Amino acid sequence: MTKPVEQQQMSGQKGLVISYFGNSVAVEAEDGQVFQCHLRRNQELPVVGDRVVWQLETEESGVIMGIEPRRSLLARGDARGKSKPVAANVDIIVLVMAPPPIFSEYLLDRYLVAAELLDIQPVLVLNKVDLLDPERREEAAARLEPYRKIPYKSILSSTYTREGLSDLEWCLKGKTAVLVGPSGVGKSSIISVLAGGHAIRTSEVSPKGAGKHTTTATRLYHLPQGGQLIDSPGVREFNLWAVSRQEVLRGFREFQAFLKGCKFRDCLHVVEPGCAVQEAVKNGNISPGRYASYQQLMKEAEKQNKYS
């Protein structure tokens, strides 16, 4: 039985932020109803995935009272390199690519640095493999092989043939995941398939509050097999915030095993003599492509810190 509005307003109730409208958020109550909630003055902005305490103001709307502690926070860099929160309580980042020419190791490596720094598990998905003939499929799979060796979970998928999607479902079961990747890789199709036809717009969720809005920047979908999937335009064109060179190094997981072998303790693994990381690249123990991404990101980090 639902509490009277007056009693709920006195005690507050818990909810889940499922979409974001700019000056207000859509909050899913514990009974599944969705309400548009605004923020109090000078309040920290909740993001999709946040667990919040909120109060009803009318039968159709409410106010956010506070944000519960987050276990993780996905962020991206804004135009000035500052960190901007995108989604909270994320367990997995699904990095979606498509066959060349869309496939980009450098873009993928940039996402992976963010995942490592934020301590969020990455899953790599090469989608639209139904478009490839056997030879091109083999070539595309080979480009994922360096990531499998690190090791990162990698999946070949197709929303047309459903290949790989059961594997992805298993990875996401009971987890909160966010999809990232460039335009044209099929993220919306993946959401549609995984959500089992429940990937509906906020305007169709509830006749109350949030139902009056048909456009949202970020949206959380509940998955039938358990778990939640967040789609956000804010991470489709993902940029790192202003990271230091040491943070870039931390973002390359496979480098860590070689760091103690360097001649100099402050080695940056770029041009220094006696560098064990550079030697590992020569010996085939580190992917040359990954090392090229590392060098590029180190240059960007040096430039950012020089002018920050």
mmCIF file of C-alpha atoms in Angstrom:
data_model
loop_
_atom_site.group_PDB
_atom_site.id
_atom_site.type_symbol
_atom_site.label_atom_id
_atom_site.label_comp_id
_atom_site.label_asym_id
_atom_site.label_seq_id
_atom_site.Cartn_x
_atom_site.Cartn_y
_atom_site.Cartn_z
ATOM 1 C CA MET A 1 0.000 0.000 0.000
ATOM 2 C CA THR A 2 1.384 3.436 -0.957
ATOM 3 C CA LYS A 3 1.990 5.940 1.817
ATOM 4 C CA PRO A 4 -0.073 9.158 1.759
ATOM 5 C CA VAL A 5 1.698 12.031 0.029
ATOM 6 C CA GLU A 6 2.019 13.973 3.304
ATOM 7 C CA GLN A 7 3.795 11.077 5.056
ATOM 8 C CA GLN A 8 6.171 10.532 2.120
ATOM 9 C CA GLN A 9 7.076 14.221 2.119
ATOM 10 C CA MET A 10 7.984 14.075 5.798
ATOM 11 C CA SER A 11 10.187 10.971 5.568
ATOM 12 C CA GLY A 12 11.528 11.078 2.000
ATOM 13 C CA GLN A 13 11.963 7.977 -0.118
ATOM 14 C CA LYS A 14 14.652 6.337 -2.176
ATOM 15 C CA GLY A 15 14.749 6.338 -5.940
ATOM 16 C CA LEU A 16 16.924 5.769 -9.013
ATOM 17 C CA VAL A 17 17.785 8.530 -11.508
ATOM 18 C CA ILE A 18 16.950 7.059 -14.915
ATOM 19 C CA SER A 19 17.202 10.112 -17.162
ATOM 20 C CA TYR A 20 18.445 13.660 -17.157
ATOM 21 C CA PHE A 21 16.752 16.754 -18.587
ATOM 22 C CA GLY A 22 19.183 19.548 -17.712
ATOM 23 C CA ASN A 23 17.415 21.329 -14.870
ATOM 24 C CA SER A 24 15.565 18.274 -13.629
ATOM 25 C CA VAL A 25 15.879 14.500 -13.518
ATOM 26 C CA ALA A 26 13.483 11.589 -13.883
ATOM 27 C CA VAL A 27 13.459 9.469 -10.745
ATOM 28 C CA GLU A 28 12.138 5.918 -10.668
ATOM 29 C CA ALA A 29 10.472 5.249 -7.324
ATOM 30 C CA GLU A 30 10.748 1.907 -5.571
ATOM 31 C CA ASP A 31 7.303 0.940 -6.911
ATOM 32 C CA GLY A 32 8.415 1.593 -10.511
ATOM 33 C CA GLN A 33 6.600 4.898 -11.061
ATOM 34 C CA VAL A 34 8.636 7.701 -12.623
ATOM 35 C CA PHE A 35 8.514 11.306 -11.438
ATOM 36 C CA GLN A 36 10.122 14.503 -12.636
ATOM 37 C CA CYS A 37 12.210 15.925 -9.800
ATOM 38 C CA HIS A 38 13.913 19.287 -9.580
ATOM 39 C CA LEU A 39 16.933 20.235 -7.524
ATOM 40 C CA ARG A 40 17.287 22.458 -4.521
ATOM 41 C CA ARG A 41 19.471 25.551 -4.841
ATOM 42 C CA ASN A 42 23.247 24.908 -4.731
ATOM 43 C CA GLN A 43 22.671 21.163 -4.707
ATOM 44 C CA GLU A 44 25.115 18.713 -6.309
ATOM 45 C CA LEU A 45 23.774 17.580 -9.657
ATOM 46 C CA PRO A 46 22.668 13.928 -9.725
ATOM 47 C CA VAL A 47 23.479 11.908 -12.839
ATOM 48 C CA VAL A 48 21.865 8.855 -14.363
ATOM 49 C CA GLY A 49 22.496 5.812 -12.192
ATOM 50 C CA ASP A 50 22.520 7.792 -8.957
ATOM 51 C CA ARG A 51 20.556 6.496 -5.993
ATOM 52 C CA VAL A 52 18.818 9.476 -4.423
ATOM 53 C CA VAL A 53 16.547 10.442 -1.556
ATOM 54 C CA TRP A 54 13.627 12.531 -2.772
ATOM 55 C CA GLN A 55 10.261 13.859 -1.652
ATOM 56 C CA LEU A 56 6.968 14.280 -3.431
ATOM 57 C CA GLU A 57 5.774 17.876 -3.870
ATOM 58 C CA THR A 58 2.698 17.110 -5.951
ATOM 59 C CA GLU A 59 1.218 13.913 -7.322
ATOM 60 C CA GLU A 60 3.341 14.366 -10.419
ATOM 61 C CA SER A 61 6.638 15.864 -9.266
ATOM 62 C CA GLY A 62 9.180 15.942 -6.478
ATOM 63 C CA VAL A 63 12.414 17.417 -5.194
ATOM 64 C CA ILE A 64 15.815 15.774 -4.722
ATOM 65 C CA MET A 65 16.894 15.841 -1.073
ATOM 66 C CA GLY A 66 20.285 14.164 -1.443
ATOM 67 C CA ILE A 67 22.487 11.692 -3.314
ATOM 68 C CA GLU A 68 23.453 8.375 -1.759
ATOM 69 C CA PRO A 69 27.175 7.405 -1.758
ATOM 70 C CA ARG A 70 28.399 6.285 -5.183
ATOM 71 C CA ARG A 71 30.469 3.169 -5.764
ATOM 72 C CA SER A 72 31.793 4.593 -9.040
ATOM 73 C CA LEU A 73 31.405 7.644 -11.258
ATOM 74 C CA LEU A 74 32.007 7.723 -15.005
ATOM 75 C CA ALA A 75 33.301 11.081 -16.169
ATOM 76 C CA ARG A 76 34.464 12.639 -19.423
ATOM 77 C CA GLY A 77 36.499 15.697 -20.303
ATOM 78 C CA ASP A 78 34.707 18.880 -21.326
ATOM 79 C CA ALA A 79 36.013 21.462 -23.814
ATOM 80 C CA ARG A 80 38.422 22.800 -21.186
ATOM 81 C CA GLY A 81 39.656 19.369 -20.119
ATOM 82 C CA LYS A 82 37.713 19.432 -16.865
ATOM 83 C CA SER A 83 36.125 16.264 -15.538
ATOM 84 C CA LYS A 84 32.349 16.172 -16.068
ATOM 85 C CA PRO A 85 30.245 13.416 -14.412
ATOM 86 C CA VAL A 86 28.142 11.363 -16.828
ATOM 87 C CA ALA A 87 26.821 8.269 -15.041
ATOM 88 C CA ALA A 88 27.027 6.877 -11.510
ATOM 89 C CA ASN A 89 27.373 3.411 -9.993
ATOM 90 C CA VAL A 90 28.681 1.972 -13.265
ATOM 91 C CA ASP A 91 30.224 -1.503 -13.128
ATOM 92 C CA ILE A 92 31.059 -1.989 -16.825
ATOM 93 C CA ILE A 93 31.931 0.189 -19.810
ATOM 94 C CA VAL A 94 30.921 -1.486 -23.073
ATOM 95 C CA LEU A 95 33.276 -0.127 -25.740
ATOM 96 C CA VAL A 96 31.515 -0.603 -29.067
ATOM 97 C CA MET A 97 33.375 -0.459 -32.362
ATOM 98 C CA ALA A 98 32.474 -1.507 -35.898
ATOM 99 C CA PRO A 99 34.654 -2.901 -38.709
ATOM 100 C CA PRO A 100 37.100 -0.560 -40.471
ATOM 101 C CA PRO A 101 37.059 2.256 -41.375
ATOM 102 C CA ILE A 102 35.160 3.013 -38.139
ATOM 103 C CA PHE A 103 37.416 0.836 -35.990
ATOM 104 C CA SER A 104 40.077 2.950 -34.260
ATOM 105 C CA GLU A 105 42.678 1.536 -31.882
ATOM 106 C CA TYR A 106 43.585 5.003 -30.672
ATOM 107 C CA LEU A 107 39.989 5.823 -29.736
ATOM 108 C CA LEU A 108 39.632 2.433 -28.077
ATOM 109 C CA ASP A 109 42.830 2.978 -26.086
ATOM 110 C CA ARG A 110 41.582 6.374 -24.924
ATOM 111 C CA TYR A 111 38.408 4.742 -23.586
ATOM 112 C CA LEU A 112 40.493 2.044 -21.890
ATOM 113 C CA VAL A 113 42.663 4.578 -20.067
ATOM 114 C CA ALA A 114 39.493 6.143 -18.640
ATOM 115 C CA ALA A 115 38.158 2.724 -17.629
ATOM 116 C CA GLU A 116 41.401 1.856 -15.833
ATOM 117 C CA LEU A 117 41.631 5.194 -14.018
ATOM 118 C CA LEU A 118 38.002 5.005 -12.913
ATOM 119 C CA ASP A 119 38.310 1.322 -11.924
ATOM 120 C CA ILE A 120 35.386 0.300 -14.151
ATOM 121 C CA GLN A 121 35.551 -3.009 -16.027
ATOM 122 C CA PRO A 122 35.746 -2.624 -19.824
ATOM 123 C CA VAL A 123 34.156 -5.010 -22.320
ATOM 124 C CA LEU A 124 35.164 -4.609 -25.980
ATOM 125 C CA VAL A 125 32.515 -5.245 -28.629
ATOM 126 C CA LEU A 126 33.190 -5.366 -32.362
ATOM 127 C CA ASN A 127 29.685 -5.040 -33.774
ATOM 128 C CA LYS A 128 28.262 -5.512 -37.295
ATOM 129 C CA VAL A 129 30.472 -8.516 -38.070
ATOM 130 C CA ASP A 130 27.665 -9.860 -40.302
ATOM 131 C CA LEU A 131 28.876 -7.317 -42.876
ATOM 132 C CA LEU A 132 32.263 -9.027 -43.175
ATOM 133 C CA ASP A 133 33.329 -11.814 -45.494
ATOM 134 C CA PRO A 134 35.512 -14.551 -43.899
ATOM 135 C CA GLU A 135 38.797 -12.859 -44.828
ATOM 136 C CA ARG A 136 37.805 -9.433 -43.505
ATOM 137 C CA ARG A 137 36.314 -11.009 -40.394
ATOM 138 C CA GLU A 138 39.637 -12.692 -39.675
ATOM 139 C CA GLU A 139 41.453 -9.395 -40.145
ATOM 140 C CA ALA A 140 39.055 -7.585 -37.817
ATOM 141 C CA ALA A 141 39.359 -10.279 -35.151
ATOM 142 C CA ALA A 142 43.145 -9.995 -35.379
ATOM 143 C CA ARG A 143 42.930 -6.329 -34.442
ATOM 144 C CA LEU A 144 41.230 -7.334 -31.192
ATOM 145 C CA GLU A 145 43.830 -9.984 -30.376
ATOM 146 C CA PRO A 146 46.264 -7.601 -28.569
ATOM 147 C CA TYR A 147 43.406 -6.637 -26.239
ATOM 148 C CA ARG A 148 42.492 -10.240 -25.516
ATOM 149 C CA LYS A 149 46.090 -10.894 -24.468
ATOM 150 C CA ILE A 150 46.112 -8.085 -21.866
ATOM 151 C CA PRO A 151 43.461 -9.542 -21.069
ATOM 152 C CA TYR A 152 40.263 -7.627 -21.844
ATOM 153 C CA LYS A 153 36.957 -9.323 -22.564
ATOM 154 C CA SER A 154 36.289 -9.027 -26.322
ATOM 155 C CA ILE A 155 33.137 -9.978 -28.219
ATOM 156 C CA LEU A 156 32.303 -10.151 -31.939
ATOM 157 C CA SER A 157 28.629 -9.273 -32.348
ATOM 158 C CA SER A 158 25.786 -8.682 -34.768
ATOM 159 C CA THR A 159 22.302 -7.437 -33.952
ATOM 160 C CA TYR A 160 21.178 -8.903 -37.290
ATOM 161 C CA THR A 161 22.283 -12.500 -36.641
ATOM 162 C CA ARG A 162 22.336 -12.103 -32.822
ATOM 163 C CA GLU A 163 25.908 -13.416 -32.756
ATOM 164 C CA GLY A 164 27.733 -12.585 -29.527
ATOM 165 C CA LEU A 165 24.752 -10.948 -27.848
ATOM 166 C CA SER A 166 24.098 -13.803 -25.428
ATOM 167 C CA ASP A 167 27.730 -13.501 -24.340
ATOM 168 C CA LEU A 168 27.243 -9.764 -23.815
ATOM 169 C CA GLU A 169 24.020 -10.404 -21.890
ATOM 170 C CA TRP A 170 25.916 -12.751 -19.585
ATOM 171 C CA CYS A 171 28.551 -10.052 -18.942
ATOM 172 C CA LEU A 172 25.895 -7.466 -18.085
ATOM 173 C CA LYS A 173 23.634 -9.641 -15.926
ATOM 174 C CA GLY A 174 23.085 -7.969 -12.586
ATOM 175 C CA LYS A 175 25.431 -5.095 -13.511
ATOM 176 C CA THR A 176 25.044 -1.451 -14.459
ATOM 177 C CA ALA A 177 26.757 -0.810 -17.791
ATOM 178 C CA VAL A 178 27.228 2.204 -20.042
ATOM 179 C CA LEU A 179 27.693 2.053 -23.818
ATOM 180 C CA VAL A 180 30.353 4.198 -25.477
ATOM 181 C CA GLY A 181 31.666 4.336 -29.008
ATOM 182 C CA PRO A 182 31.633 6.489 -32.144
ATOM 183 C CA SER A 183 28.563 7.101 -34.273
ATOM 184 C CA GLY A 184 27.556 4.359 -36.682
ATOM 185 C CA VAL A 185 28.638 1.337 -34.646
ATOM 186 C CA GLY A 186 25.101 0.201 -33.768
ATOM 187 C CA LYS A 187 24.766 1.155 -30.095
ATOM 188 C CA SER A 188 21.052 1.901 -30.387
ATOM 189 C CA SER A 189 20.424 -1.450 -32.055
ATOM 190 C CA ILE A 190 22.313 -3.234 -29.285
ATOM 191 C CA ILE A 191 20.187 -1.494 -26.658
ATOM 192 C CA SER A 192 16.998 -2.374 -28.527
ATOM 193 C CA VAL A 193 17.899 -6.064 -28.685
ATOM 194 C CA LEU A 194 19.213 -6.380 -25.130
ATOM 195 C CA ALA A 195 16.291 -4.485 -23.623
ATOM 196 C CA GLY A 196 13.917 -6.995 -25.220
ATOM 197 C CA GLY A 197 11.583 -4.390 -26.664
ATOM 198 C CA HIS A 198 11.537 -2.372 -23.432
ATOM 199 C CA ALA A 199 13.857 0.353 -24.721
ATOM 200 C CA ILE A 200 11.115 2.950 -24.672
ATOM 201 C CA ARG A 201 11.312 6.701 -24.493
ATOM 202 C CA THR A 202 10.744 8.497 -21.231
ATOM 203 C CA SER A 203 7.480 9.902 -22.540
ATOM 204 C CA GLU A 204 6.124 6.329 -22.577
ATOM 205 C CA VAL A 205 7.286 5.321 -19.104
ATOM 206 C CA SER A 206 4.619 6.992 -17.017
ATOM 207 C CA PRO A 207 1.759 9.437 -17.449
ATOM 208 C CA LYS A 208 3.167 11.364 -14.485
ATOM 209 C CA GLY A 209 5.865 14.024 -14.379
ATOM 210 C CA ALA A 210 8.669 12.797 -16.598
ATOM 211 C CA GLY A 211 6.164 11.573 -19.164
ATOM 212 C CA LYS A 212 5.722 15.133 -20.342
ATOM 213 C CA HIS A 213 9.253 15.159 -21.745
ATOM 214 C CA THR A 214 10.082 13.295 -24.929
ATOM 215 C CA THR A 215 13.764 14.155 -25.273
ATOM 216 C CA THR A 216 16.498 13.232 -22.839
ATOM 217 C CA ALA A 217 20.272 13.412 -23.077
ATOM 218 C CA THR A 218 20.923 10.275 -21.059
ATOM 219 C CA ARG A 219 18.711 7.266 -20.372
ATOM 220 C CA LEU A 220 18.881 4.114 -18.263
ATOM 221 C CA TYR A 221 17.183 0.911 -19.455
ATOM 222 C CA HIS A 222 16.376 -2.099 -17.308
ATOM 223 C CA LEU A 223 17.403 -5.388 -18.935
ATOM 224 C CA PRO A 224 14.991 -8.358 -18.783
ATOM 225 C CA GLN A 225 17.775 -10.760 -17.797
ATOM 226 C CA GLY A 226 18.811 -8.471 -14.935
ATOM 227 C CA GLY A 227 21.034 -5.435 -14.975
ATOM 228 C CA GLN A 228 20.838 -1.933 -16.391
ATOM 229 C CA LEU A 229 22.190 -0.283 -19.508
ATOM 230 C CA ILE A 230 22.896 3.445 -19.823
ATOM 231 C CA ASP A 231 23.029 5.239 -23.158
ATOM 232 C CA SER A 232 24.423 8.758 -23.136
ATOM 233 C CA PRO A 233 25.258 11.132 -26.000
ATOM 234 C CA GLY A 234 27.756 12.622 -23.534
ATOM 235 C CA VAL A 235 30.035 9.608 -23.891
ATOM 236 C CA ARG A 236 29.521 8.812 -27.572
ATOM 237 C CA GLU A 237 32.200 11.345 -28.468
ATOM 238 C CA PHE A 238 34.264 10.617 -25.390
ATOM 239 C CA ASN A 239 37.201 12.791 -24.407
ATOM 240 C CA LEU A 240 39.554 12.242 -21.514
ATOM 241 C CA TRP A 241 39.725 14.902 -18.869
ATOM 242 C CA ALA A 242 43.142 16.532 -18.266
ATOM 243 C CA VAL A 243 45.194 13.527 -17.137
ATOM 244 C CA SER A 244 48.808 13.518 -16.008
ATOM 245 C CA ARG A 245 51.520 11.444 -17.672
ATOM 246 C CA GLN A 246 51.581 9.137 -14.652
ATOM 247 C CA GLU A 247 47.828 8.594 -15.067
ATOM 248 C CA VAL A 248 48.323 7.736 -18.729
ATOM 249 C CA LEU A 249 50.881 5.138 -17.661
ATOM 250 C CA ARG A 250 48.447 3.662 -15.130
ATOM 251 C CA GLY A 251 45.905 3.358 -17.928
ATOM 252 C CA PHE A 252 48.039 0.806 -19.801
ATOM 253 C CA ARG A 253 47.584 -2.311 -17.705
ATOM 254 C CA GLU A 254 50.037 -4.527 -19.591
ATOM 255 C CA PHE A 255 52.942 -2.114 -19.000
ATOM 256 C CA GLN A 256 52.895 -2.649 -15.248
ATOM 257 C CA ALA A 257 54.734 -6.003 -15.323
ATOM 258 C CA PHE A 258 57.799 -4.367 -16.908
ATOM 259 C CA LEU A 259 58.155 -1.128 -14.948
ATOM 260 C CA LYS A 260 60.631 -2.452 -12.376
ATOM 261 C CA GLY A 261 63.030 -3.476 -15.134
ATOM 262 C CA CYS A 262 63.729 0.081 -16.292
ATOM 263 C CA LYS A 263 67.175 1.575 -15.708
ATOM 264 C CA PHE A 264 65.774 4.845 -14.342
ATOM 265 C CA ARG A 265 63.167 4.992 -11.593
ATOM 266 C CA ASP A 266 61.451 8.035 -13.162
ATOM 267 C CA CYS A 267 61.393 6.484 -16.650
ATOM 268 C CA LEU A 268 58.444 7.669 -18.756
ATOM 269 C CA HIS A 269 58.941 4.814 -21.274
ATOM 270 C CA VAL A 270 59.123 7.099 -24.291
ATOM 271 C CA VAL A 271 62.782 7.770 -25.293
ATOM 272 C CA GLU A 272 64.742 6.873 -22.164
ATOM 273 C CA PRO A 273 67.654 4.387 -22.470
ATOM 274 C CA GLY A 274 67.421 1.085 -20.618
ATOM 275 C CA CYS A 275 63.613 1.108 -20.756
ATOM 276 C CA ALA A 276 62.041 -2.301 -20.124
ATOM 277 C CA VAL A 277 58.738 -1.232 -21.680
ATOM 278 C CA GLN A 278 60.380 -0.282 -24.976
ATOM 279 C CA GLU A 279 62.265 -3.587 -24.883
ATOM 280 C CA ALA A 280 58.986 -5.441 -24.329
ATOM 281 C CA VAL A 281 57.585 -3.772 -27.453
ATOM 282 C CA LYS A 282 60.597 -4.915 -29.478
ATOM 283 C CA ASN A 283 60.228 -8.466 -28.135
ATOM 284 C CA GLY A 284 56.538 -8.633 -28.984
ATOM 285 C CA ASN A 285 55.374 -8.680 -25.357
ATOM 286 C CA ILE A 286 53.575 -5.344 -25.764
ATOM 287 C CA SER A 287 51.558 -4.461 -28.862
ATOM 288 C CA PRO A 288 53.290 -1.821 -31.048
ATOM 289 C CA GLY A 289 49.868 -0.315 -31.733
ATOM 290 C CA ARG A 290 49.125 0.037 -28.023
ATOM 291 C CA TYR A 291 52.567 1.558 -27.483
ATOM 292 C CA ALA A 292 51.917 4.082 -30.287
ATOM 293 C CA SER A 293 48.680 5.095 -28.536
ATOM 294 C CA TYR A 294 50.600 5.454 -25.281
ATOM 295 C CA GLN A 295 53.143 7.774 -26.919
ATOM 296 C CA GLN A 296 50.382 9.932 -28.393
ATOM 297 C CA LEU A 297 48.503 10.178 -25.109
ATOM 298 C CA MET A 298 51.720 11.076 -23.288
ATOM 299 C CA LYS A 299 52.265 13.954 -25.736
ATOM 300 C CA GLU A 300 48.699 15.161 -25.145
ATOM 301 C CA ALA A 301 49.101 14.927 -21.369
ATOM 302 C CA GLU A 302 52.358 16.912 -21.500
ATOM 303 C CA LYS A 303 50.703 19.603 -23.614
ATOM 304 C CA GLN A 304 47.622 19.796 -21.358
ATOM 305 C CA ASN A 305 49.698 20.145 -18.208
ATOM 306 C CA LYS A 306 51.975 22.717 -19.800
ATOM 307 C CA TYR A 307 49.058 25.057 -20.514
ATOM 308 C CA SER A 308 46.819 24.237 -17.534
#
